[in-house]
């Protein structure tokens, strides 16, 4: 199938790569010419395990046939060549709800370009009701465009795997006769279970998408809240998690207490859904609680450090802290809404210096914290042991595998005060204690240093 995908970010790029791998002819386009040039030069602008190999293979040409995957900044031309157009542009938060400017820009480019019959599938996460609005827009212009909601459920860090073997694929359409043959054919190689390709109305697909994110975020806020009580009562949240999640009705996934949820989606989609509820006279009690707990939770890790080290004025002058992890979760270079950002901001604003290391997100963090780096309040270093050289304490914000079995002896030699603030509960408290560390996990009793 000839496909164009507007937006070459995490979603657009991964969708393009995975559809090309199944034999489709895909043009992934973006207004960001620098990004398109990078891609055409074989550089992958985002880190996602397995992605580079697929892109390299699908861009390769035998000199005769067009490769399955191409990149272009000519959006109109790409749209013209395709029977199916995906829109995968960003829908960033504008505080309360989401900013649909990029979506409307992409859609108006399509409207200016197409005259023949075309399916436009919306992958961007949008407030329920948006696809119907877009359909009305094309109808008013007398365009033969069919708008379909096809929300994306990929999980960063496992994006290739979750795209190739999705739990479900939702196609929201009011034009089943036109849409079903196209999507049945396209998604057949991705259907891993009978019934996992589901047709419904656009609003149902859109609401399923944001409802799923809200449900997952609520579970995390719930376990984080229970973790705070566990900590006070001297219970271990990891044992409590198993105690709760072993109930088949509950399950063990998305029950890890931590430094609060981050990423580009939960923090923007939950408030967006709450706003939409209010507009429709539904009080979003659950969603508000989810958001409120997360706001507080993101301060738990930095405040453990502040409480342990600050002076009478609440300052951390002269203190230096190591930080392992800048990404919002492991296996990604994405730092959007990462809890690590709260650690950096809270500690540096009180006078501390941070030495941070992340296996993949260092570059994005350097750009984000440009000013702090210039003023030498933040140093981003090249390895995890360099980050703890001469520090008063170490904060762990991301659960990268490479942090899970450190050489504690090497750590002790480097740290001024052997204190670990573990936002991800990576270590067995017994082993940390045997190695003479003070240890402050989340939702588990703290361990004071052996005298
Ligand atoms: P992103 O910011 O990584 O990428 C968006 C891309 O769109 C950028 O490269 C930008 O230059 C491009 N763009 C913006 N306006 C454009 C236009 N008019 N024409 C062409 N290109 C344009 O965003 P993302 O993380 O890929 O997310 C995209 C959408 O998918 C969002 O709505 C998001 O909520 C949703 N989503 C994201 C994920 C995820 O894990 N990142 C998962 C599911 C859904
Ligand atoms: C999430 C959803 O899982 C995807 O299904 C969805 O497509 C995507 O949002 C989206 O709409 O963009 P993602 O943000 O990539 O995916 O990452 P998650 O693995 O869901 O983690 C989100 C945040 O929750 C991270 O900060 C993570 O550390 C945190 N988390 C996750 C916990 O604190 N505890 C857990 O048990 C699980």
Short mmCIF file of C-alpha atoms and ligand atoms in Angstrom, two decimals:
data_model
loop_
_atom_site.label_atom_id
_atom_site.label_comp_id
_atom_site.label_asym_id
_atom_site.label_seq_id
_atom_site.Cartn_x
_atom_site.Cartn_y
_atom_site.Cartn_z
CA UNK A 1 0.00 0.00 0.00
CA UNK A 2 1.23 3.56 -0.72
CA UNK A 3 1.25 5.42 2.57
CA UNK A 4 2.43 8.80 3.80
CA UNK A 5 2.92 9.61 7.45
CA UNK A 6 2.96 13.25 8.51
CA UNK A 7 5.22 13.74 11.51
CA UNK A 8 8.55 11.94 11.95
CA UNK A 9 8.66 11.96 15.75
CA UNK A 10 8.56 8.88 17.99
CA UNK A 11 5.17 7.73 16.70
CA UNK A 12 5.50 8.68 13.02
CA UNK A 13 8.96 7.22 12.66
CA UNK A 14 8.20 3.93 14.38
CA UNK A 15 4.91 3.49 12.51
CA UNK A 16 6.68 4.26 9.22
CA UNK A 17 9.48 1.77 9.93
CA UNK A 18 7.14 -1.05 10.99
CA UNK A 19 4.71 -0.56 8.07
CA UNK A 20 7.62 -0.42 5.60
CA UNK A 21 9.03 -3.63 7.07
CA UNK A 22 5.79 -5.41 6.13
CA UNK A 23 6.25 -4.38 2.49
CA UNK A 24 4.30 -1.13 2.28
CA UNK A 25 5.71 1.84 0.39
CA UNK A 26 5.96 4.55 3.05
CA UNK A 27 6.97 8.21 2.86
CA UNK A 28 7.49 9.73 6.31
CA UNK A 29 7.40 13.53 6.11
CA UNK A 30 7.99 16.34 8.56
CA UNK A 31 8.15 20.14 8.51
CA UNK A 32 11.45 19.91 10.38
CA UNK A 33 13.90 19.85 7.47
CA UNK A 34 16.88 19.27 9.73
CA UNK A 35 15.26 16.08 11.01
CA UNK A 36 14.46 14.89 7.48
CA UNK A 37 18.04 15.60 6.36
CA UNK A 38 19.37 13.63 9.32
CA UNK A 39 17.13 10.69 8.45
CA UNK A 40 18.14 10.82 4.81
CA UNK A 41 21.77 10.71 5.95
CA UNK A 42 21.08 7.59 7.98
CA UNK A 43 21.02 9.32 11.39
CA UNK A 44 18.12 8.36 13.66
CA UNK A 45 16.91 11.36 15.68
CA UNK A 46 15.36 9.33 18.53
CA UNK A 47 16.66 6.36 20.51
CA UNK A 48 14.42 3.33 20.46
CA UNK A 49 15.77 -0.23 20.71
CA UNK A 50 15.67 -2.02 17.34
CA UNK A 51 14.54 1.01 15.34
CA UNK A 52 17.80 1.86 13.62
CA UNK A 53 18.19 -1.63 12.11
CA UNK A 54 14.69 -1.58 10.59
CA UNK A 55 15.12 1.93 9.17
CA UNK A 56 18.52 1.11 7.67
CA UNK A 57 17.17 -2.04 6.00
CA UNK A 58 14.00 -0.41 4.71
CA UNK A 59 15.84 2.63 3.28
CA UNK A 60 18.30 0.44 1.42
CA UNK A 61 17.86 0.49 -2.35
CA UNK A 62 18.74 -2.20 -4.86
CA UNK A 63 19.26 0.53 -7.47
CA UNK A 64 16.16 -0.58 -9.39
CA UNK A 65 13.17 -0.42 -7.06
CA UNK A 66 12.14 2.42 -4.79
CA UNK A 67 13.00 1.54 -1.19
CA UNK A 68 10.06 0.78 1.10
CA UNK A 69 10.88 3.72 3.37
CA UNK A 70 11.62 7.29 2.32
CA UNK A 71 11.78 10.60 4.15
CA UNK A 72 10.67 13.95 2.76
CA UNK A 73 9.96 17.50 3.83
CA UNK A 74 7.61 17.94 0.87
CA UNK A 75 4.38 17.07 2.63
CA UNK A 76 2.02 17.96 -0.23
CA UNK A 77 3.95 15.80 -2.71
CA UNK A 78 4.08 12.87 -0.27
CA UNK A 79 0.32 13.09 0.37
CA UNK A 80 -0.44 13.15 -3.36
CA UNK A 81 1.43 9.86 -3.88
CA UNK A 82 -0.47 7.96 -1.16
CA UNK A 83 -3.83 6.27 -0.81
CA UNK A 84 -3.63 6.42 2.98
CA UNK A 85 -2.29 9.39 4.96
CA UNK A 86 -1.47 9.14 8.66
CA UNK A 87 -1.28 12.23 10.85
CA UNK A 88 1.21 11.67 13.69
CA UNK A 89 2.16 15.23 14.63
CA UNK A 90 2.61 16.38 18.21
CA UNK A 91 -0.37 17.50 20.32
CA UNK A 92 1.51 19.13 23.21
CA UNK A 93 -0.08 20.24 26.43
CA UNK A 94 -1.14 23.85 26.65
CA UNK A 95 -1.64 23.63 30.40
CA UNK A 96 -5.22 22.41 30.73
CA UNK A 97 -5.86 20.68 27.46
CA UNK A 98 -3.84 20.02 24.28
CA UNK A 99 -2.68 22.34 21.54
CA UNK A 100 -4.02 21.15 18.19
CA UNK A 101 -2.18 23.75 16.09
CA UNK A 102 0.18 21.19 14.48
CA UNK A 103 -2.71 18.86 13.78
CA UNK A 104 -4.74 21.56 12.03
CA UNK A 105 -1.68 22.69 10.06
CA UNK A 106 -1.12 19.14 8.83
CA UNK A 107 -4.80 18.68 8.03
CA UNK A 108 -5.03 21.94 6.09
CA UNK A 109 -1.99 20.88 4.04
CA UNK A 110 -3.89 17.70 3.19
CA UNK A 111 -7.02 19.69 2.33
CA UNK A 112 -5.04 21.98 -0.01
CA UNK A 113 -3.45 18.99 -1.71
CA UNK A 114 -6.05 16.29 -2.27
CA UNK A 115 -8.75 16.14 -4.88
CA UNK A 116 -9.20 12.38 -5.15
CA UNK A 117 -10.61 9.95 -2.58
CA UNK A 118 -8.26 9.52 0.36
CA UNK A 119 -8.27 8.04 3.85
CA UNK A 120 -6.73 10.21 6.56
CA UNK A 121 -5.95 8.28 9.76
CA UNK A 122 -5.38 10.29 12.93
CA UNK A 123 -2.64 8.70 15.07
CA UNK A 124 -2.00 11.79 17.19
CA UNK A 125 -3.73 11.67 20.58
CA UNK A 126 -6.61 14.14 20.47
CA UNK A 127 -9.64 15.08 22.59
CA UNK A 128 -12.54 12.71 21.74
CA UNK A 129 -14.67 14.36 19.10
CA UNK A 130 -11.71 15.76 17.12
CA UNK A 131 -11.88 13.27 14.21
CA UNK A 132 -15.56 14.09 13.70
CA UNK A 133 -14.65 17.80 13.60
CA UNK A 134 -11.95 17.09 11.03
CA UNK A 135 -14.43 15.09 8.95
CA UNK A 136 -16.85 18.05 8.97
CA UNK A 137 -13.99 20.33 7.90
CA UNK A 138 -13.21 18.19 4.84
CA UNK A 139 -16.93 17.83 4.06
CA UNK A 140 -17.36 21.62 4.12
CA UNK A 141 -14.51 21.92 1.61
CA UNK A 142 -16.18 19.28 -0.54
CA UNK A 143 -13.15 16.99 -0.31
CA UNK A 144 -13.57 13.23 -0.73
CA UNK A 145 -11.59 12.56 2.41
CA UNK A 146 -12.54 9.90 4.95
CA UNK A 147 -11.22 10.65 8.43
CA UNK A 148 -10.45 7.65 10.62
CA UNK A 149 -9.30 7.64 14.22
CA UNK A 150 -6.47 5.13 14.62
CA UNK A 151 -4.95 5.95 18.01
CA UNK A 152 -1.45 4.86 18.90
CA UNK A 153 -0.70 2.75 21.98
CA UNK A 154 3.06 2.29 21.63
CA UNK A 155 5.19 2.32 24.75
CA UNK A 156 8.51 4.17 24.50
CA UNK A 157 11.53 1.97 25.11
CA UNK A 158 9.55 -0.98 23.72
CA UNK A 159 8.05 0.87 20.80
CA UNK A 160 9.12 -1.47 18.02
CA UNK A 161 7.96 -4.54 19.94
CA UNK A 162 4.66 -2.91 20.97
CA UNK A 163 4.01 -1.77 17.39
CA UNK A 164 4.77 -5.13 15.83
CA UNK A 165 2.72 -7.07 18.38
CA UNK A 166 0.06 -4.68 19.62
CA UNK A 167 -2.46 -5.71 22.29
CA UNK A 168 -5.11 -4.18 20.06
CA UNK A 169 -5.55 -1.92 17.06
CA UNK A 170 -8.51 0.45 17.10
CA UNK A 171 -10.00 1.82 13.92
CA UNK A 172 -12.63 4.44 14.62
CA UNK A 173 -14.74 5.10 11.56
CA UNK A 174 -18.20 6.07 10.44
CA UNK A 175 -17.32 4.81 6.92
CA UNK A 176 -16.85 1.11 7.57
CA UNK A 177 -17.48 0.11 3.94
CA UNK A 178 -14.56 2.23 2.71
CA UNK A 179 -12.23 1.85 5.68
CA UNK A 180 -12.52 -1.84 6.61
CA UNK A 181 -11.00 -3.39 3.45
CA UNK A 182 -8.04 -0.99 3.65
CA UNK A 183 -7.29 -1.53 7.35
CA UNK A 184 -8.00 -5.28 7.28
CA UNK A 185 -5.34 -5.63 4.58
CA UNK A 186 -2.88 -3.21 6.17
CA UNK A 187 -3.07 -4.56 9.71
CA UNK A 188 -3.44 -8.25 8.98
CA UNK A 189 0.31 -8.84 9.64
CA UNK A 190 -0.02 -7.09 13.01
CA UNK A 191 -3.01 -9.04 14.31
CA UNK A 192 -1.56 -11.33 16.94
CA UNK A 193 -4.88 -12.49 18.41
CA UNK A 194 -8.30 -12.98 16.93
CA UNK A 195 -10.36 -9.90 17.62
CA UNK A 196 -7.43 -7.60 18.35
CA UNK A 197 -8.30 -5.44 15.32
CA UNK A 198 -11.41 -3.59 16.44
CA UNK A 199 -13.75 -1.30 14.55
CA UNK A 200 -15.79 1.30 16.39
CA UNK A 201 -16.85 4.92 16.00
CA UNK A 202 -14.15 7.65 15.96
CA UNK A 203 -15.27 8.96 19.36
CA UNK A 204 -15.13 5.46 20.84
CA UNK A 205 -11.59 4.96 19.53
CA UNK A 206 -10.47 8.37 20.80
CA UNK A 207 -12.04 7.83 24.21
CA UNK A 208 -10.51 4.34 24.47
CA UNK A 209 -7.08 5.87 23.85
CA UNK A 210 -7.21 8.59 26.48
CA UNK A 211 -9.24 6.37 28.82
CA UNK A 212 -6.47 3.73 28.71
CA UNK A 213 -3.81 6.31 29.54
CA UNK A 214 -5.95 7.66 32.38
CA UNK A 215 -6.49 4.17 33.78
CA UNK A 216 -2.76 3.35 33.71
CA UNK A 217 -1.85 6.70 35.25
CA UNK A 218 -4.47 6.18 37.98
CA UNK A 219 -2.95 2.80 38.90
CA UNK A 220 0.47 4.42 39.25
CA UNK A 221 -0.89 7.24 41.40
CA UNK A 222 -2.76 4.71 43.53
CA UNK A 223 0.32 2.56 44.19
CA UNK A 224 2.39 5.69 44.83
CA UNK A 225 -0.11 6.82 47.44
CA UNK A 226 -0.13 3.40 49.10
CA UNK A 227 3.70 3.50 48.99
CA UNK A 228 3.76 6.73 50.99
CA UNK A 229 1.75 5.04 53.73
CA UNK A 230 3.89 1.88 53.54
CA UNK A 231 6.95 4.02 54.17
CA UNK A 232 5.38 5.56 57.30
CA UNK A 233 4.18 2.19 58.61
CA UNK A 234 7.50 0.42 58.02
CA UNK A 235 6.14 -1.82 55.24
CA UNK A 236 7.89 -2.64 51.96
CA UNK A 237 5.85 -1.54 48.90
CA UNK A 238 7.43 -4.22 46.70
CA UNK A 239 5.96 -6.92 48.94
CA UNK A 240 2.67 -5.03 49.15
CA UNK A 241 2.64 -4.73 45.33
CA UNK A 242 2.83 -8.51 45.04
CA UNK A 243 0.23 -8.87 47.77
CA UNK A 244 -2.16 -6.63 45.85
CA UNK A 245 -1.31 -7.49 42.25
CA UNK A 246 -1.42 -11.27 42.63
CA UNK A 247 -5.19 -10.92 42.62
CA UNK A 248 -5.92 -11.85 38.98
CA UNK A 249 -8.51 -9.06 38.82
CA UNK A 250 -5.79 -6.52 39.58
CA UNK A 251 -2.55 -7.85 38.05
CA UNK A 252 1.05 -6.82 38.67
CA UNK A 253 1.64 -4.41 35.79
CA UNK A 254 1.75 -0.65 36.31
CA UNK A 255 2.03 -1.17 40.04
CA UNK A 256 5.59 0.02 40.56
CA UNK A 257 5.86 2.89 43.01
CA UNK A 258 8.38 5.48 41.97
CA UNK A 259 9.22 9.15 41.49
CA UNK A 260 5.91 9.94 39.76
CA UNK A 261 4.93 9.27 36.16
CA UNK A 262 6.50 11.32 33.40
CA UNK A 263 6.68 11.19 29.62
CA UNK A 264 4.95 13.09 26.89
CA UNK A 265 1.58 11.41 27.33
CA UNK A 266 0.16 10.64 30.80
CA UNK A 267 0.93 14.16 32.09
CA UNK A 268 -0.82 15.76 29.12
CA UNK A 269 -3.61 13.29 28.37
CA UNK A 270 -5.02 12.98 31.90
CA UNK A 271 -5.60 16.78 32.31
CA UNK A 272 -6.97 16.89 28.75
CA UNK A 273 -9.56 14.22 29.60
CA UNK A 274 -10.39 15.97 32.89
CA UNK A 275 -11.02 19.23 31.02
CA UNK A 276 -13.25 17.48 28.49
CA UNK A 277 -15.25 15.92 31.34
CA UNK A 278 -15.78 19.31 32.95
CA UNK A 279 -16.94 20.74 29.63
CA UNK A 280 -19.51 17.94 29.56
CA UNK A 281 -20.69 18.38 33.18
CA UNK A 282 -18.89 15.29 34.47
CA UNK A 283 -16.79 15.89 37.59
CA UNK A 284 -13.35 14.29 37.03
CA UNK A 285 -12.77 13.31 40.68
CA UNK A 286 -10.58 10.30 39.83
CA UNK A 287 -8.53 12.13 37.24
CA UNK A 288 -7.94 15.10 39.51
CA UNK A 289 -6.72 12.81 42.27
CA UNK A 290 -4.40 11.07 39.79
CA UNK A 291 -2.92 14.40 38.74
CA UNK A 292 -2.64 15.77 42.30
CA UNK A 293 -0.89 12.66 43.63
CA UNK A 294 1.56 12.79 40.72
CA UNK A 295 2.40 16.45 41.32
CA UNK A 296 3.26 15.62 44.93
CA UNK A 297 4.99 12.36 44.01
CA UNK A 298 7.42 14.14 41.71
CA UNK A 299 8.66 16.09 44.72
CA UNK A 300 9.14 13.02 46.95
CA UNK A 301 12.61 12.11 45.66
CA UNK A 302 14.12 15.65 45.72
CA UNK A 303 12.54 16.35 49.13
CA UNK A 304 14.10 13.24 50.67
CA UNK A 305 17.47 14.70 49.65
CA UNK A 306 16.60 18.20 50.83
CA UNK A 307 15.38 16.89 54.19
CA UNK A 308 18.58 14.88 54.73
CA UNK A 309 21.08 17.54 53.64
CA UNK A 310 19.70 21.07 53.77
CA UNK A 311 20.86 23.68 56.29
CA UNK A 312 18.55 25.67 58.59
CA UNK A 313 17.60 27.98 55.72
CA UNK A 314 16.66 25.04 53.56
CA UNK A 315 19.78 25.56 51.38
CA UNK A 316 22.11 23.02 49.81
CA UNK A 317 25.06 25.34 49.08
CA UNK A 318 28.39 23.51 48.73
CA UNK A 319 26.58 20.19 48.32
CA UNK A 320 27.14 18.05 45.26
CA UNK A 321 24.82 15.24 44.19
CA UNK A 322 25.12 12.52 41.60
CA UNK A 323 22.07 11.73 39.48
CA UNK A 324 21.66 8.45 37.62
CA UNK A 325 19.02 8.75 34.92
CA UNK A 326 17.54 11.72 33.09
CA UNK A 327 15.06 9.93 30.81
CA UNK A 328 11.46 9.59 32.04
CA UNK A 329 11.90 5.80 32.02
CA UNK A 330 14.51 3.27 30.90
CA UNK A 331 15.38 2.51 27.26
CA UNK A 332 14.50 5.91 25.86
CA UNK A 333 16.27 9.23 25.31
CA UNK A 334 13.01 11.08 25.98
CA UNK A 335 13.15 13.51 28.92
CA UNK A 336 9.70 15.07 28.49
CA UNK A 337 8.14 15.55 31.98
CA UNK A 338 10.82 13.26 33.43
CA UNK A 339 10.89 13.10 37.26
CA UNK A 340 14.67 13.60 36.92
CA UNK A 341 13.98 17.19 35.83
CA UNK A 342 12.31 17.85 39.20
CA UNK A 343 15.39 16.53 41.00
CA UNK A 344 17.69 18.84 39.03
CA UNK A 345 15.42 21.87 39.42
CA UNK A 346 14.67 21.46 43.15
CA UNK A 347 18.29 20.82 44.17
CA UNK A 348 20.03 23.41 41.99
CA UNK A 349 17.54 26.08 43.04
CA UNK A 350 18.77 25.49 46.63
CA UNK A 351 22.40 25.91 45.64
CA UNK A 352 23.47 22.32 44.98
CA UNK A 353 25.55 21.16 42.03
CA UNK A 354 24.43 18.05 40.13
CA UNK A 355 26.58 15.57 38.23
CA UNK A 356 24.22 13.58 36.04
CA UNK A 357 24.60 10.56 33.82
CA UNK A 358 22.12 8.85 31.51
CA UNK A 359 23.02 6.18 28.92
CA UNK A 360 20.95 7.87 26.18
CA UNK A 361 19.25 11.08 27.34
CA UNK A 362 22.34 13.22 28.08
CA UNK A 363 22.10 15.17 24.82
CA UNK A 364 18.42 16.05 25.23
CA UNK A 365 19.02 17.07 28.85
CA UNK A 366 22.01 19.25 27.86
CA UNK A 367 19.77 21.16 25.45
CA UNK A 368 16.94 21.44 27.99
CA UNK A 369 19.22 22.61 30.83
CA UNK A 370 21.40 24.81 28.65
CA UNK A 371 21.49 27.65 31.25
CA UNK A 372 22.28 25.40 34.24
CA UNK A 373 25.11 23.81 32.28
CA UNK A 374 26.55 27.20 31.31
CA UNK A 375 26.50 28.29 34.96
CA UNK A 376 28.08 24.93 35.97
CA UNK A 377 25.23 24.06 38.35
CA UNK A 378 24.69 20.93 36.26
CA UNK A 379 27.34 18.73 34.66
CA UNK A 380 26.36 15.90 32.37
CA UNK A 381 29.08 13.27 32.43
CA UNK A 382 29.97 10.21 30.40
CA UNK A 383 29.64 7.37 32.88
CA UNK A 384 27.81 6.42 36.04
CA UNK A 385 30.87 6.33 38.32
CA UNK A 386 32.08 9.74 37.12
CA UNK A 387 28.68 11.09 38.21
CA UNK A 388 29.31 10.12 41.85
CA UNK A 389 32.89 11.40 42.16
CA UNK A 390 33.05 13.39 45.45
CA UNK A 391 29.28 13.62 45.91
CA UNK A 392 27.27 13.93 49.11
CA UNK A 393 24.59 11.62 47.78
CA UNK A 394 23.28 9.82 44.72
CA UNK A 395 19.73 10.12 43.39
CA UNK A 396 18.40 7.46 41.01
CA UNK A 397 15.58 8.68 38.78
CA UNK A 398 15.52 6.12 35.94
CA UNK A 399 15.54 2.32 36.09
CA UNK A 400 18.19 1.64 33.43
CA UNK A 401 19.47 -1.97 33.61
CA UNK A 402 23.05 -0.70 33.85
CA UNK A 403 22.26 0.87 37.26
CA UNK A 404 20.84 -2.30 38.80
CA UNK A 405 24.01 -4.13 39.89
CA UNK A 406 26.62 -1.45 40.52
CA UNK A 407 29.99 -2.09 42.10
CA UNK A 408 29.21 -0.81 45.61
CA UNK A 409 32.88 -0.88 46.57
CA UNK A 410 33.73 1.44 43.68
CA UNK A 411 30.85 3.68 44.70
CA UNK A 412 32.06 3.88 48.32
CA UNK A 413 35.53 4.92 47.18
CA UNK A 414 34.12 7.80 45.15
CA UNK A 415 31.31 9.24 47.26
CA UNK A 416 31.97 11.78 50.02
CA UNK A 417 28.88 10.59 51.91
CA UNK A 418 27.64 7.12 50.94
CA UNK A 419 23.96 7.95 50.63
CA UNK A 420 21.57 6.67 47.98
CA UNK A 421 18.12 8.10 47.24
CA UNK A 422 16.58 5.42 45.08
CA UNK A 423 13.51 6.65 43.18
CA UNK A 424 13.13 3.27 41.46
CA UNK A 425 13.71 0.79 44.31
CA UNK A 426 16.50 -0.90 42.36
CA UNK A 427 18.41 -2.46 45.23
CA UNK A 428 17.92 -5.10 47.87
CA UNK A 429 18.04 -3.06 51.12
CA UNK A 430 20.01 -5.86 52.81
CA UNK A 431 22.84 -5.63 50.28
CA UNK A 432 22.91 -1.83 50.47
CA UNK A 433 23.14 -2.07 54.25
CA UNK A 434 25.93 -4.65 54.11
CA UNK A 435 27.83 -2.19 51.92
CA UNK A 436 27.55 0.59 54.53
CA UNK A 437 25.24 2.90 52.59
CA UNK A 438 22.48 5.06 53.90
CA UNK A 439 19.52 4.17 51.73
CA UNK A 440 16.30 6.08 51.03
CA UNK A 441 14.02 4.14 48.68
CA UNK A 442 10.36 4.91 47.82
CA UNK A 443 7.67 3.20 49.90
CA UNK A 444 10.16 1.13 51.89
CA UNK A 445 11.77 1.85 55.23
CA UNK A 446 14.92 3.98 55.00
CA UNK A 447 18.22 2.48 56.18
CA UNK A 448 20.59 4.55 58.23
CA UNK A 449 24.36 4.12 57.79
CA UNK A 450 26.16 1.44 59.87
CA UNK A 451 28.33 3.15 62.46
P1 LIG B 1 7.07 14.22 18.55
O1 LIG B 1 7.08 15.58 19.11
O2 LIG B 1 8.19 13.28 18.83
O3 LIG B 1 6.95 14.32 16.95
C1 LIG B 1 6.03 15.11 16.28
C2 LIG B 1 6.62 15.50 14.91
O4 LIG B 1 5.62 16.17 14.15
C3 LIG B 1 7.81 16.47 15.02
O5 LIG B 1 8.94 15.91 14.37
C4 LIG B 1 7.31 17.73 14.31
O6 LIG B 1 8.31 18.44 13.60
C5 LIG B 1 6.26 17.16 13.37
N1 LIG B 1 5.27 18.14 12.89
C6 LIG B 1 4.62 19.08 13.60
N2 LIG B 1 3.77 19.76 12.79
C7 LIG B 1 3.89 19.23 11.56
C8 LIG B 1 3.27 19.49 10.30
N3 LIG B 1 2.33 20.44 10.18
N4 LIG B 1 3.64 18.77 9.24
C9 LIG B 1 4.58 17.81 9.36
N5 LIG B 1 5.19 17.50 10.51
C10 LIG B 1 4.85 18.20 11.61
O7 LIG B 1 5.69 13.57 19.00
P2 LIG B 1 5.37 12.03 19.27
O8 LIG B 1 5.91 11.61 20.59
O9 LIG B 1 5.71 11.24 18.05
O10 LIG B 1 3.77 12.10 19.42
C11 LIG B 1 2.94 12.36 18.32
C12 LIG B 1 1.49 12.15 18.75
O11 LIG B 1 1.28 10.78 19.11
C13 LIG B 1 1.06 12.96 19.98
O12 LIG B 1 -0.29 13.30 19.82
C14 LIG B 1 1.21 11.97 21.12
O13 LIG B 1 0.34 12.27 22.20
C15 LIG B 1 0.79 10.68 20.47
N6 LIG B 1 1.39 9.48 21.07
C16 LIG B 1 2.70 9.47 21.43
C17 LIG B 1 3.26 8.31 21.96
C18 LIG B 1 4.69 8.27 22.42
O14 LIG B 1 5.06 7.31 23.08
N7 LIG B 1 5.53 9.24 22.09
C19 LIG B 1 2.48 7.16 22.10
C20 LIG B 1 1.14 7.20 21.71
C21 LIG B 1 0.60 8.37 21.18
C1 LIG B 2 2.30 5.37 27.83
C2 LIG B 2 1.36 4.17 27.66
O1 LIG B 2 1.89 3.07 28.39
C3 LIG B 2 1.25 3.80 26.18
O2 LIG B 2 0.33 2.72 26.02
C4 LIG B 2 0.75 4.99 25.40
O3 LIG B 2 0.71 4.71 24.01
C5 LIG B 2 1.69 6.16 25.63
O4 LIG B 2 1.79 6.45 27.07
C6 LIG B 2 1.19 7.40 24.98
O5 LIG B 2 0.01 7.62 24.88
O6 LIG B 2 2.09 8.12 24.58
P1 LIG B 2 4.93 5.74 27.80
O7 LIG B 2 4.61 7.13 28.23
O8 LIG B 2 5.87 5.52 26.67
O9 LIG B 2 3.59 4.98 27.40
O10 LIG B 2 5.55 4.97 29.05
P2 LIG B 2 5.01 4.07 30.24
O11 LIG B 2 5.81 2.83 30.28
O12 LIG B 2 3.54 3.92 30.26
O13 LIG B 2 5.45 4.94 31.51
C7 LIG B 2 4.92 6.22 31.77
C8 LIG B 2 5.46 6.72 33.10
O14 LIG B 2 4.93 5.96 34.18
C9 LIG B 2 6.98 6.61 33.23
O15 LIG B 2 7.50 7.75 33.88
C10 LIG B 2 7.18 5.37 34.07
O16 LIG B 2 8.38 5.36 34.80
C11 LIG B 2 5.98 5.48 35.00
N1 LIG B 2 5.58 4.16 35.58
C12 LIG B 2 5.16 3.17 34.77
C13 LIG B 2 5.62 4.00 36.97
O17 LIG B 2 5.99 4.92 37.73
N2 LIG B 2 5.21 2.80 37.50
C14 LIG B 2 4.81 1.77 36.72
O18 LIG B 2 4.46 0.70 37.28
C15 LIG B 2 4.77 1.96 35.33
#
